[in-house]
Amino acid sequence: MDIFISNLDAKLTKEKLKEKLVPILSQLEIHVFEARKTVSKTFATLTILDTSKAHNLLVHARTTQNLLQSASGRSALFSISNKPVDQHWLRVLRKEEKDRVSSQEWRKFAKINGKGQEIEPKSGLEITTLQCGRFETRTGRTLFVPYFSCDTQGKLTRTGRALVVSISTSCSKSYDLVIDLSAILALTGSGSRSSSTLMITLVLSPKLYEDTTPTGNDLNLAAFSAMTLGRPVIRRFRDSTLPGLSATVIGRCLTYSITVSTSLSDLEHQINSMVYQRIPMTITSTKYAALPDAQYSEQLSNLNARLLRMRISFACKFQIHALWANGLLSPGEVNYLIPSMNVLRDRSGEAALAATLRKYHVQLPHPDATTDGSTAGVRRILTDLRSKALDLFEEDSLYTSTRDEVSVHRATVTPTGVYFYGPEMVAANRVLRQYRAHADCFLRVLFSDESGDRLDYERNASNERILQGRFLSVLRNGLEIAGFHFSFLGFSHSSLRSQSCWFMRPFEQDGSLLFANNLISKLGDFSEIRCPAKCAARIGQAFSETTSTVRVDPQIVKVDRDVERGGYMFTDGCGTISRSTWKLLRGISRAKDQPTSYQIRYKGK
């Protein structure tokens, strides 16, 4: 039976989804299953062999709140797929179930699987040149355009479930690009008997590390330093970019071209062993590299200048900005498409343009060497924008909620990039409810690793440069989106646990511009609070998600004396509610959402 899972994070990989599903399905005695999800898609298909257990999962999902929750806080939705079950996957699952039941067969499978993973190059591949760029299709041909190139000495090896590109910049400093195998979209090889080129196209940016471990003549000094008392010296740091590589390039250009000093046949053999022969390599004799018309920073400056001159809504500018920020297109390609965007806007309106551009974040795949440049990428978008069929396009695919929800945009800040999504419906809070007419001026920002998960602690590496450098810089300096500046606003207690917060851009209110600090002052008087943590908690109460609110007559408020016993105060706790107020609260909730208890917050206490 196939189960359709929707409302997932677009950057959630298939492997991460399986990790989240294992403990859930184990409770229902579902030990073999197949989950299929493509990165950049917000849905997945789960195949379960036993139909009765699949129905138990659906019942469990309906009765359990937040059964499967993504890193951004989105709760997955489970439903029966409307497509027929693939018989191939049923045969695969029957075989896995048979092997699981038979312990002898299972041990044999584990032994064979273990042997397959032992095949690994002993010393790796010697690297002579490293390039970072992207495949572009503006000319009708698929060409690799490098925006960063360096001649270096390094190696390509495999460590566990990742490929590691190590490059040396000095005798005591090197950099590692750690590429998770699940993030590899395509592998392409070309070359001759003496040298060859490997192109790795990714869907997620690699993890970057700076290693300052001494080598060569400095080994004795390192050994002497290790003998000193106190905390050990950290020599490996998680970083956000490479020397000479622009921060705007690293998170958006996801194709790495590596020149190695080995034959093409040897390259193919070693790469197949590194990836366990699970990712096919495309061998081609075509030279894809092409010099860019302008540097990435110059393309970005030209695009931003053009957006400033365009008199369109923020919703449209946000989607245009996201096309290059999410790595789907280069700024030059986006600039090339703007005249066609203007034609669609004049013909069908801004709502149709924003909705059309938004769909590409889900439907447009990242280009690689096998992409047909005449029909995909820029050419596909160009054809869509000029199509008369878009005149019938609905304004937006967002549903109309009966609950107290608001449509807002989202941003995800990672160590190497900032990615933009939405708008999406989220539960309202006091701030969003009060300024509902300016909902597009608020931005929900999530801080995470490249995969969308929480930035994990690493025993042998420091995250200080990411936490105190990259993330703190965004909180202090804000985000620039298509000429609009978003500043940090606040967070609730629950959003703090999920490492997310709220940003906002200034908007006009009562004849004057309202900035973030002015909005905070309108939430209440926090001047007498001297403890920063307590002040943040009091402000955060305004950002707590609530389904609805109700106003009561101030005349019914009565102040009682605090309950004191033995020098201690016992005022905080459970109390009673009048029948009239209880009926008032019940009237704003749906029948199936009737609460059994209420939390009362009075004057920020």
Tab-separated table of C-alpha atoms in Angstrom, residues 580-591 593-595:
chain	number	residue	atom	x	y	z
A	580	SER	CA	-19.866	33.275	30.782
A	581	THR	CA	-16.157	33.607	29.954
A	582	TRP	CA	-15.926	29.856	29.375
A	583	LYS	CA	-18.761	30.028	26.833
A	584	LEU	CA	-17.049	32.973	25.157
A	585	LEU	CA	-13.826	30.993	24.757
A	586	ARG	CA	-15.622	27.891	23.500
A	587	GLY	CA	-17.385	29.928	20.835
A	588	ILE	CA	-14.149	30.779	19.000
A	589	SER	CA	-12.949	27.160	18.713
A	590	ARG	CA	-14.093	24.486	16.315
A	591	ALA	CA	-16.140	21.600	17.712
A	593	ASP	CA	-10.744	21.491	18.820
A	594	GLN	CA	-12.497	22.307	22.092
A	595	PRO	CA	-9.805	22.736	24.796
